[in-house]
Amino acid sequence: MAVDKPTVHLSLTALRKEVAKPDPFRVALTGSKTITFPDLFALESTEAEEVFGALNQTATNWGALEKWLSAADVAALKAEKLSIRELGAVVQAAISYYEQTVGTPGNGTASAS
């Protein structure tokens, strides 16, 4: 009795080599300081999901930023005393940068038709 060998269409090794790795998004603060937003789409999926969830839940985004940025970068950003509007613009700029570079994570399911 012959056993069919399944066809493999994608390997994670090949995928990881192919996926874009953009330069980190950096923001210049006052006093010649800079902070770095790591690639949110490159985080392990459950970590990224936590950050995206936190971004959608809070008006100030600090909970999400504490998961996304290093502690030193969060402290430096807090020291800037940004308004909610300014902080939102910074976060949106970082997300937009990565979306334009590597695409969006997608939403919903693909059409079955």
PDB file of N, CA, C and O in Angstrom, residues 27-99:
ATOM      1  N   VAL A  27      12.051  58.515  16.614  1.00  0.00           N
ATOM      2  CA  VAL A  27      11.464  59.835  16.823  1.00  0.00           C
ATOM      3  C   VAL A  27      12.480  60.690  17.569  1.00  0.00           C
ATOM      4  O   VAL A  27      13.021  60.265  18.604  1.00  0.00           O
ATOM      5  N   ALA A  28      12.722  61.887  17.037  1.00  0.00           N
ATOM      6  CA  ALA A  28      13.633  62.822  17.699  1.00  0.00           C
ATOM      7  C   ALA A  28      12.851  63.600  18.756  1.00  0.00           C
ATOM      8  O   ALA A  28      11.801  64.167  18.473  1.00  0.00           O
ATOM      9  N   LEU A  29      13.377  63.605  19.969  1.00  0.00           N
ATOM     10  CA  LEU A  29      12.775  64.364  21.066  1.00  0.00           C
ATOM     11  C   LEU A  29      13.616  65.608  21.319  1.00  0.00           C
ATOM     12  O   LEU A  29      14.646  65.813  20.678  1.00  0.00           O
ATOM     13  N   THR A  30      13.195  66.406  22.270  1.00  0.00           N
ATOM     14  CA  THR A  30      13.992  67.581  22.604  1.00  0.00           C
ATOM     15  C   THR A  30      15.296  67.145  23.255  1.00  0.00           C
ATOM     16  O   THR A  30      15.416  66.028  23.768  1.00  0.00           O
ATOM     17  N   GLY A  31      16.271  68.023  23.236  1.00  0.00           N
ATOM     18  CA  GLY A  31      17.553  67.726  23.869  1.00  0.00           C
ATOM     19  C   GLY A  31      18.354  66.666  23.137  1.00  0.00           C
ATOM     20  O   GLY A  31      19.118  65.938  23.757  1.00  0.00           O
ATOM     21  N   SER A  32      18.174  66.554  21.854  1.00  0.00           N
ATOM     22  CA  SER A  32      18.914  65.602  21.013  1.00  0.00           C
ATOM     23  C   SER A  32      18.693  64.142  21.412  1.00  0.00           C
ATOM     24  O   SER A  32      19.527  63.287  21.140  1.00  0.00           O
ATOM     25  N   LYS A  33      17.574  63.835  22.067  1.00  0.00           N
ATOM     26  CA  LYS A  33      17.247  62.459  22.423  1.00  0.00           C
ATOM     27  C   LYS A  33      16.442  61.829  21.289  1.00  0.00           C
ATOM     28  O   LYS A  33      15.727  62.520  20.569  1.00  0.00           O
ATOM     29  N   THR A  34      16.578  60.543  21.133  1.00  0.00           N
ATOM     30  CA  THR A  34      15.740  59.808  20.189  1.00  0.00           C
ATOM     31  C   THR A  34      15.187  58.571  20.878  1.00  0.00           C
ATOM     32  O   THR A  34      15.811  58.024  21.790  1.00  0.00           O
ATOM     33  N   ILE A  35      14.007  58.157  20.432  1.00  0.00           N
ATOM     34  CA  ILE A  35      13.430  56.904  20.897  1.00  0.00           C
ATOM     35  C   ILE A  35      13.161  56.043  19.676  1.00  0.00           C
ATOM     36  O   ILE A  35      13.022  56.540  18.566  1.00  0.00           O
ATOM     37  N   THR A  36      13.113  54.755  19.888  1.00  0.00           N
ATOM     38  CA  THR A  36      12.932  53.803  18.791  1.00  0.00           C
ATOM     39  C   THR A  36      11.681  52.984  19.014  1.00  0.00           C
ATOM     40  O   THR A  36      11.484  52.413  20.081  1.00  0.00           O
ATOM     41  N   PHE A  37      10.827  52.954  18.000  1.00  0.00           N
ATOM     42  CA  PHE A  37       9.661  52.086  17.997  1.00  0.00           C
ATOM     43  C   PHE A  37      10.047  50.813  17.257  1.00  0.00           C
ATOM     44  O   PHE A  37      10.243  50.840  16.047  1.00  0.00           O
ATOM     45  N   PRO A  38      10.166  49.684  17.957  1.00  0.00           N
ATOM     46  CA  PRO A  38      10.471  48.432  17.263  1.00  0.00           C
ATOM     47  C   PRO A  38       9.356  48.095  16.272  1.00  0.00           C
ATOM     48  O   PRO A  38       8.222  48.557  16.415  1.00  0.00           O
ATOM     49  N   ASP A  39       9.672  47.289  15.299  1.00  0.00           N
ATOM     50  CA  ASP A  39       8.693  46.873  14.300  1.00  0.00           C
ATOM     51  C   ASP A  39       7.602  46.061  14.981  1.00  0.00           C
ATOM     52  O   ASP A  39       7.808  44.918  15.367  1.00  0.00           O
ATOM     53  N   LEU A  40       6.438  46.659  15.127  1.00  0.00           N
ATOM     54  CA  LEU A  40       5.322  46.006  15.807  1.00  0.00           C
ATOM     55  C   LEU A  40       4.888  44.740  15.082  1.00  0.00           C
ATOM     56  O   LEU A  40       4.468  43.766  15.692  1.00  0.00           O
ATOM     57  N   PHE A  41       5.022  44.732  13.762  1.00  0.00           N
ATOM     58  CA  PHE A  41       4.610  43.576  12.968  1.00  0.00           C
ATOM     59  C   PHE A  41       5.625  42.440  13.030  1.00  0.00           C
ATOM     60  O   PHE A  41       5.342  41.333  12.590  1.00  0.00           O
ATOM     61  N   ALA A  42       6.810  42.716  13.579  1.00  0.00           N
ATOM     62  CA  ALA A  42       7.824  41.671  13.719  1.00  0.00           C
ATOM     63  C   ALA A  42       7.823  41.053  15.114  1.00  0.00           C
ATOM     64  O   ALA A  42       8.508  40.066  15.343  1.00  0.00           O
ATOM     65  N   LEU A  43       7.047  41.635  16.026  1.00  0.00           N
ATOM     66  CA  LEU A  43       6.955  41.052  17.361  1.00  0.00           C
ATOM     67  C   LEU A  43       6.301  39.680  17.266  1.00  0.00           C
ATOM     68  O   LEU A  43       5.547  39.397  16.330  1.00  0.00           O
ATOM     69  N   GLU A  44       6.557  38.848  18.243  1.00  0.00           N
ATOM     70  CA  GLU A  44       5.866  37.563  18.307  1.00  0.00           C
ATOM     71  C   GLU A  44       4.368  37.866  18.317  1.00  0.00           C
ATOM     72  O   GLU A  44       3.930  38.844  18.897  1.00  0.00           O
ATOM     73  N   SER A  45       3.581  37.059  17.648  1.00  0.00           N
ATOM     74  CA  SER A  45       2.181  37.384  17.381  1.00  0.00           C
ATOM     75  C   SER A  45       1.353  37.679  18.621  1.00  0.00           C
ATOM     76  O   SER A  45       0.535  38.605  18.613  1.00  0.00           O
ATOM     77  N   THR A  46       1.540  36.945  19.712  1.00  0.00           N
ATOM     78  CA  THR A  46       0.740  37.227  20.907  1.00  0.00           C
ATOM     79  C   THR A  46       1.157  38.549  21.556  1.00  0.00           C
ATOM     80  O   THR A  46       0.313  39.269  22.085  1.00  0.00           O
ATOM     81  N   GLU A  47       2.448  38.883  21.494  1.00  0.00           N
ATOM     82  CA  GLU A  47       2.903  40.166  22.017  1.00  0.00           C
ATOM     83  C   GLU A  47       2.328  41.310  21.192  1.00  0.00           C
ATOM     84  O   GLU A  47       1.853  42.308  21.737  1.00  0.00           O
ATOM     85  N   ALA A  48       2.377  41.174  19.870  1.00  0.00           N
ATOM     86  CA  ALA A  48       1.834  42.211  18.997  1.00  0.00           C
ATOM     87  C   ALA A  48       0.332  42.374  19.215  1.00  0.00           C
ATOM     88  O   ALA A  48      -0.183  43.493  19.236  1.00  0.00           O
ATOM     89  N   GLU A  49      -0.357  41.264  19.405  1.00  0.00           N
ATOM     90  CA  GLU A  49      -1.799  41.317  19.640  1.00  0.00           C
ATOM     91  C   GLU A  49      -2.109  42.102  20.918  1.00  0.00           C
ATOM     92  O   GLU A  49      -3.062  42.885  20.962  1.00  0.00           O
ATOM     93  N   GLU A  50      -1.308  41.913  21.951  1.00  0.00           N
ATOM     94  CA  GLU A  50      -1.486  42.663  23.198  1.00  0.00           C
ATOM     95  C   GLU A  50      -1.305  44.161  22.959  1.00  0.00           C
ATOM     96  O   GLU A  50      -2.071  44.976  23.469  1.00  0.00           O
ATOM     97  N   VAL A  51      -0.296  44.537  22.181  1.00  0.00           N
ATOM     98  CA  VAL A  51      -0.050  45.952  21.914  1.00  0.00           C
ATOM     99  C   VAL A  51      -1.190  46.531  21.084  1.00  0.00           C
ATOM    100  O   VAL A  51      -1.725  47.597  21.407  1.00  0.00           O
ATOM    101  N   PHE A  52      -1.595  45.844  20.015  1.00  0.00           N
ATOM    102  CA  PHE A  52      -2.707  46.334  19.198  1.00  0.00           C
ATOM    103  C   PHE A  52      -3.976  46.461  20.031  1.00  0.00           C
ATOM    104  O   PHE A  52      -4.715  47.435  19.905  1.00  0.00           O
ATOM    105  N   GLY A  53      -4.229  45.478  20.892  1.00  0.00           N
ATOM    106  CA  GLY A  53      -5.405  45.540  21.753  1.00  0.00           C
ATOM    107  C   GLY A  53      -5.354  46.734  22.690  1.00  0.00           C
ATOM    108  O   GLY A  53      -6.343  47.445  22.869  1.00  0.00           O
ATOM    109  N   ALA A  54      -4.196  46.966  23.282  1.00  0.00           N
ATOM    110  CA  ALA A  54      -4.036  48.101  24.192  1.00  0.00           C
ATOM    111  C   ALA A  54      -4.163  49.429  23.452  1.00  0.00           C
ATOM    112  O   ALA A  54      -4.716  50.387  23.978  1.00  0.00           O
ATOM    113  N   LEU A  55      -3.676  49.489  22.216  1.00  0.00           N
ATOM    114  CA  LEU A  55      -3.806  50.718  21.427  1.00  0.00           C
ATOM    115  C   LEU A  55      -5.269  51.057  21.162  1.00  0.00           C
ATOM    116  O   LEU A  55      -5.644  52.220  21.094  1.00  0.00           O
ATOM    117  N   ASN A  56      -6.096  50.038  21.011  1.00  0.00           N
ATOM    118  CA  ASN A  56      -7.512  50.248  20.724  1.00  0.00           C
ATOM    119  C   ASN A  56      -8.340  50.523  21.977  1.00  0.00           C
ATOM    120  O   ASN A  56      -9.483  50.933  21.863  1.00  0.00           O
ATOM    121  N   GLN A  57      -7.786  50.300  23.167  1.00  0.00           N
ATOM    122  CA  GLN A  57      -8.567  50.420  24.397  1.00  0.00           C
ATOM    123  C   GLN A  57      -8.382  51.731  25.136  1.00  0.00           C
ATOM    124  O   GLN A  57      -9.257  52.127  25.892  1.00  0.00           O
ATOM    125  N   THR A  58      -7.269  52.393  24.982  1.00  0.00           N
ATOM    126  CA  THR A  58      -6.987  53.540  25.831  1.00  0.00           C
ATOM    127  C   THR A  58      -6.865  54.826  25.037  1.00  0.00           C
ATOM    128  O   THR A  58      -6.428  54.827  23.890  1.00  0.00           O
ATOM    129  N   ALA A  59      -7.236  55.915  25.682  1.00  0.00           N
ATOM    130  CA  ALA A  59      -7.141  57.219  25.030  1.00  0.00           C
ATOM    131  C   ALA A  59      -5.712  57.711  24.964  1.00  0.00           C
ATOM    132  O   ALA A  59      -5.324  58.396  24.031  1.00  0.00           O
ATOM    133  N   THR A  60      -4.899  57.362  25.960  1.00  0.00           N
ATOM    134  CA  THR A  60      -3.543  57.905  26.012  1.00  0.00           C
ATOM    135  C   THR A  60      -2.492  56.993  25.412  1.00  0.00           C
ATOM    136  O   THR A  60      -1.383  57.427  25.153  1.00  0.00           O
ATOM    137  N   ASN A  61      -2.794  55.721  25.244  1.00  0.00           N
ATOM    138  CA  ASN A  61      -1.876  54.755  24.641  1.00  0.00           C
ATOM    139  C   ASN A  61      -0.686  54.371  25.514  1.00  0.00           C
ATOM    140  O   ASN A  61       0.173  53.615  25.078  1.00  0.00           O
ATOM    141  N   TRP A  62      -0.584  54.854  26.747  1.00  0.00           N
ATOM    142  CA  TRP A  62       0.596  54.555  27.560  1.00  0.00           C
ATOM    143  C   TRP A  62       0.724  53.069  27.858  1.00  0.00           C
ATOM    144  O   TRP A  62       1.827  52.532  27.901  1.00  0.00           O
ATOM    145  N   GLY A  63      -0.394  52.389  28.089  1.00  0.00           N
ATOM    146  CA  GLY A  63      -0.333  50.951  28.343  1.00  0.00           C
ATOM    147  C   GLY A  63       0.271  50.210  27.169  1.00  0.00           C
ATOM    148  O   GLY A  63       1.107  49.311  27.332  1.00  0.00           O
ATOM    149  N   ALA A  64      -0.128  50.587  25.968  1.00  0.00           N
ATOM    150  CA  ALA A  64       0.414  49.968  24.760  1.00  0.00           C
ATOM    151  C   ALA A  64       1.886  50.325  24.582  1.00  0.00           C
ATOM    152  O   ALA A  64       2.703  49.470  24.235  1.00  0.00           O
ATOM    153  N   LEU A  65       2.212  51.578  24.821  1.00  0.00           N
ATOM    154  CA  LEU A  65       3.597  52.013  24.648  1.00  0.00           C
ATOM    155  C   LEU A  65       4.535  51.319  25.628  1.00  0.00           C
ATOM    156  O   LEU A  65       5.678  51.017  25.289  1.00  0.00           O
ATOM    157  N   GLU A  66       4.047  51.032  26.828  1.00  0.00           N
ATOM    158  CA  GLU A  66       4.878  50.323  27.801  1.00  0.00           C
ATOM    159  C   GLU A  66       5.154  48.888  27.374  1.00  0.00           C
ATOM    160  O   GLU A  66       6.157  48.301  27.769  1.00  0.00           O
ATOM    161  N   LYS A  67       4.286  48.320  26.554  1.00  0.00           N
ATOM    162  CA  LYS A  67       4.518  46.975  26.009  1.00  0.00           C
ATOM    163  C   LYS A  67       5.380  47.032  24.747  1.00  0.00           C
ATOM    164  O   LYS A  67       6.088  46.096  24.425  1.00  0.00           O
ATOM    165  N   TRP A  68       5.291  48.138  24.012  1.00  0.00           N
ATOM    166  CA  TRP A  68       5.934  48.265  22.709  1.00  0.00           C
ATOM    167  C   TRP A  68       7.373  48.781  22.821  1.00  0.00           C
ATOM    168  O   TRP A  68       8.282  48.266  22.190  1.00  0.00           O
ATOM    169  N   LEU A  69       7.584  49.820  23.633  1.00  0.00           N
ATOM    170  CA  LEU A  69       8.887  50.488  23.722  1.00  0.00           C
ATOM    171  C   LEU A  69       9.689  49.996  24.917  1.00  0.00           C
ATOM    172  O   LEU A  69       9.141  49.383  25.830  1.00  0.00           O
ATOM    173  N   SER A  70      10.956  50.322  24.922  1.00  0.00           N
ATOM    174  CA  SER A  70      11.777  50.036  26.102  1.00  0.00           C
ATOM    175  C   SER A  70      11.334  50.975  27.230  1.00  0.00           C
ATOM    176  O   SER A  70      10.746  52.034  26.983  1.00  0.00           O
ATOM    177  N   ALA A  71      11.642  50.602  28.460  1.00  0.00           N
ATOM    178  CA  ALA A  71      11.283  51.430  29.616  1.00  0.00           C
ATOM    179  C   ALA A  71      11.931  52.811  29.519  1.00  0.00           C
ATOM    180  O   ALA A  71      11.307  53.826  29.843  1.00  0.00           O
ATOM    181  N   ALA A  72      13.177  52.863  29.055  1.00  0.00           N
ATOM    182  CA  ALA A  72      13.877  54.146  28.922  1.00  0.00           C
ATOM    183  C   ALA A  72      13.208  55.033  27.879  1.00  0.00           C
ATOM    184  O   ALA A  72      13.071  56.247  28.074  1.00  0.00           O
ATOM    185  N   ASP A  73      12.762  54.439  26.774  1.00  0.00           N
ATOM    186  CA  ASP A  73      12.094  55.227  25.736  1.00  0.00           C
ATOM    187  C   ASP A  73      10.724  55.717  26.200  1.00  0.00           C
ATOM    188  O   ASP A  73      10.319  56.839  25.889  1.00  0.00           O
ATOM    189  N   VAL A  74      10.007  54.905  26.970  1.00  0.00           N
ATOM    190  CA  VAL A  74       8.719  55.343  27.524  1.00  0.00           C
ATOM    191  C   VAL A  74       8.942  56.531  28.452  1.00  0.00           C
ATOM    192  O   VAL A  74       8.223  57.534  28.377  1.00  0.00           O
ATOM    193  N   ALA A  75       9.939  56.440  29.312  1.00  0.00           N
ATOM    194  CA  ALA A  75      10.234  57.534  30.241  1.00  0.00           C
ATOM    195  C   ALA A  75      10.603  58.808  29.487  1.00  0.00           C
ATOM    196  O   ALA A  75      10.141  59.906  29.839  1.00  0.00           O
ATOM    197  N   ALA A  76      11.418  58.682  28.452  1.00  0.00           N
ATOM    198  CA  ALA A  76      11.812  59.857  27.664  1.00  0.00           C
ATOM    199  C   ALA A  76      10.611  60.473  26.962  1.00  0.00           C
ATOM    200  O   ALA A  76      10.474  61.698  26.907  1.00  0.00           O
ATOM    201  N   LEU A  77       9.720  59.632  26.459  1.00  0.00           N
ATOM    202  CA  LEU A  77       8.528  60.141  25.772  1.00  0.00           C
ATOM    203  C   LEU A  77       7.582  60.805  26.771  1.00  0.00           C
ATOM    204  O   LEU A  77       7.029  61.873  26.492  1.00  0.00           O
ATOM    205  N   LYS A  78       7.418  60.225  27.946  1.00  0.00           N
ATOM    206  CA  LYS A  78       6.569  60.837  28.981  1.00  0.00           C
ATOM    207  C   LYS A  78       7.123  62.195  29.406  1.00  0.00           C
ATOM    208  O   LYS A  78       6.357  63.123  29.698  1.00  0.00           O
ATOM    209  N   ALA A  79       8.435  62.327  29.452  1.00  0.00           N
ATOM    210  CA  ALA A  79       9.068  63.584  29.858  1.00  0.00           C
ATOM    211  C   ALA A  79       8.735  64.726  28.895  1.00  0.00           C
ATOM    212  O   ALA A  79       8.829  65.897  29.271  1.00  0.00           O
ATOM    213  N   GLU A  80       8.319  64.395  27.689  1.00  0.00           N
ATOM    214  CA  GLU A  80       7.963  65.415  26.701  1.00  0.00           C
ATOM    215  C   GLU A  80       6.615  66.073  27.003  1.00  0.00           C
ATOM    216  O   GLU A  80       6.279  67.099  26.427  1.00  0.00           O
ATOM    217  N   LYS A  81       5.809  65.463  27.890  1.00  0.00           N
ATOM    218  CA  LYS A  81       4.506  66.024  28.293  1.00  0.00           C
ATOM    219  C   LYS A  81       3.608  66.307  27.080  1.00  0.00           C
ATOM    220  O   LYS A  81       3.053  67.386  26.933  1.00  0.00           O
ATOM    221  N   LEU A  82       3.482  65.323  26.207  1.00  0.00           N
ATOM    222  CA  LEU A  82       2.674  65.480  24.993  1.00  0.00           C
ATOM    223  C   LEU A  82       1.189  65.494  25.326  1.00  0.00           C
ATOM    224  O   LEU A  82       0.741  64.832  26.268  1.00  0.00           O
ATOM    225  N   SER A  83       0.430  66.221  24.519  1.00  0.00           N
ATOM    226  CA  SER A  83      -1.032  66.158  24.632  1.00  0.00           C
ATOM    227  C   SER A  83      -1.484  64.813  24.059  1.00  0.00           C
ATOM    228  O   SER A  83      -0.717  64.121  23.370  1.00  0.00           O
ATOM    229  N   ILE A  84      -2.719  64.439  24.323  1.00  0.00           N
ATOM    230  CA  ILE A  84      -3.248  63.197  23.769  1.00  0.00           C
ATOM    231  C   ILE A  84      -3.190  63.241  22.247  1.00  0.00           C
ATOM    232  O   ILE A  84      -2.856  62.253  21.599  1.00  0.00           O
ATOM    233  N   ARG A  85      -3.496  64.380  21.674  1.00  0.00           N
ATOM    234  CA  ARG A  85      -3.461  64.529  20.215  1.00  0.00           C
ATOM    235  C   ARG A  85      -2.045  64.317  19.683  1.00  0.00           C
ATOM    236  O   ARG A  85      -1.832  63.611  18.703  1.00  0.00           O
ATOM    237  N   GLU A  86      -1.055  64.921  20.345  1.00  0.00           N
ATOM    238  CA  GLU A  86       0.333  64.766  19.910  1.00  0.00           C
ATOM    239  C   GLU A  86       0.809  63.327  20.065  1.00  0.00           C
ATOM    240  O   GLU A  86       1.440  62.779  19.165  1.00  0.00           O
ATOM    241  N   LEU A  87       0.493  62.715  21.208  1.00  0.00           N
ATOM    242  CA  LEU A  87       0.895  61.331  21.434  1.00  0.00           C
ATOM    243  C   LEU A  87       0.247  60.410  20.403  1.00  0.00           C
ATOM    244  O   LEU A  87       0.905  59.535  19.845  1.00  0.00           O
ATOM    245  N   GLY A  88      -1.024  60.636  20.128  1.00  0.00           N
ATOM    246  CA  GLY A  88      -1.716  59.841  19.113  1.00  0.00           C
ATOM    247  C   GLY A  88      -1.064  59.977  17.749  1.00  0.00           C
ATOM    248  O   GLY A  88      -0.947  59.005  17.002  1.00  0.00           O
ATOM    249  N   ALA A  89      -0.621  61.192  17.418  1.00  0.00           N
ATOM    250  CA  ALA A  89       0.037  61.423  16.125  1.00  0.00           C
ATOM    251  C   ALA A  89       1.371  60.688  16.046  1.00  0.00           C
ATOM    252  O   ALA A  89       1.724  60.128  14.997  1.00  0.00           O
ATOM    253  N   VAL A  90       2.110  60.653  17.147  1.00  0.00           N
ATOM    254  CA  VAL A  90       3.389  59.926  17.179  1.00  0.00           C
ATOM    255  C   VAL A  90       3.144  58.439  16.977  1.00  0.00           C
ATOM    256  O   VAL A  90       3.805  57.781  16.156  1.00  0.00           O
ATOM    257  N   VAL A  91       2.186  57.882  17.712  1.00  0.00           N
ATOM    258  CA  VAL A  91       1.877  56.453  17.607  1.00  0.00           C
ATOM    259  C   VAL A  91       1.397  56.123  16.196  1.00  0.00           C
ATOM    260  O   VAL A  91       1.841  55.142  15.588  1.00  0.00           O
ATOM    261  N   GLN A  92       0.513  56.955  15.653  1.00  0.00           N
ATOM    262  CA  GLN A  92      -0.003  56.699  14.310  1.00  0.00           C
ATOM    263  C   GLN A  92       1.104  56.795  13.263  1.00  0.00           C
ATOM    264  O   GLN A  92       1.132  56.012  12.307  1.00  0.00           O
ATOM    265  N   ALA A  93       2.041  57.711  13.444  1.00  0.00           N
ATOM    266  CA  ALA A  93       3.163  57.831  12.505  1.00  0.00           C
ATOM    267  C   ALA A  93       4.006  56.559  12.516  1.00  0.00           C
ATOM    268  O   ALA A  93       4.427  56.072  11.458  1.00  0.00           O
ATOM    269  N   ALA A  94       4.241  56.004  13.707  1.00  0.00           N
ATOM    270  CA  ALA A  94       5.030  54.766  13.806  1.00  0.00           C
ATOM    271  C   ALA A  94       4.287  53.610  13.142  1.00  0.00           C
ATOM    272  O   ALA A  94       4.872  52.846  12.362  1.00  0.00           O
ATOM    273  N   ILE A  95       3.002  53.476  13.428  1.00  0.00           N
ATOM    274  CA  ILE A  95       2.213  52.397  12.822  1.00  0.00           C
ATOM    275  C   ILE A  95       2.163  52.560  11.311  1.00  0.00           C
ATOM    276  O   ILE A  95       2.361  51.592  10.563  1.00  0.00           O
ATOM    277  N   SER A  96       1.918  53.777  10.835  1.00  0.00           N
ATOM    278  CA  SER A  96       1.849  54.026   9.394  1.00  0.00           C
ATOM    279  C   SER A  96       3.167  53.700   8.695  1.00  0.00           C
ATOM    280  O   SER A  96       3.180  53.156   7.591  1.00  0.00           O
ATOM    281  N   TYR A  97       4.284  54.051   9.348  1.00  0.00           N
ATOM    282  CA  TYR A  97       5.594  53.755   8.776  1.00  0.00           C
ATOM    283  C   TYR A  97       5.736  52.263   8.516  1.00  0.00           C
ATOM    284  O   TYR A  97       6.127  51.842   7.425  1.00  0.00           O
ATOM    285  N   TYR A  98       5.419  51.454   9.519  1.00  0.00           N
ATOM    286  CA  TYR A  98       5.557  50.005   9.352  1.00  0.00           C
ATOM    287  C   TYR A  98       4.521  49.438   8.391  1.00  0.00           C
ATOM    288  O   TYR A  98       4.817  48.531   7.621  1.00  0.00           O
ATOM    289  N   GLU A  99       3.308  49.974   8.393  1.00  0.00           N
ATOM    290  CA  GLU A  99       2.297  49.499   7.442  1.00  0.00           C
ATOM    291  C   GLU A  99       2.733  49.782   6.003  1.00  0.00           C
ATOM    292  O   GLU A  99       2.551  48.958   5.115  1.00  0.00           O
TER     293      GLU A  99
END
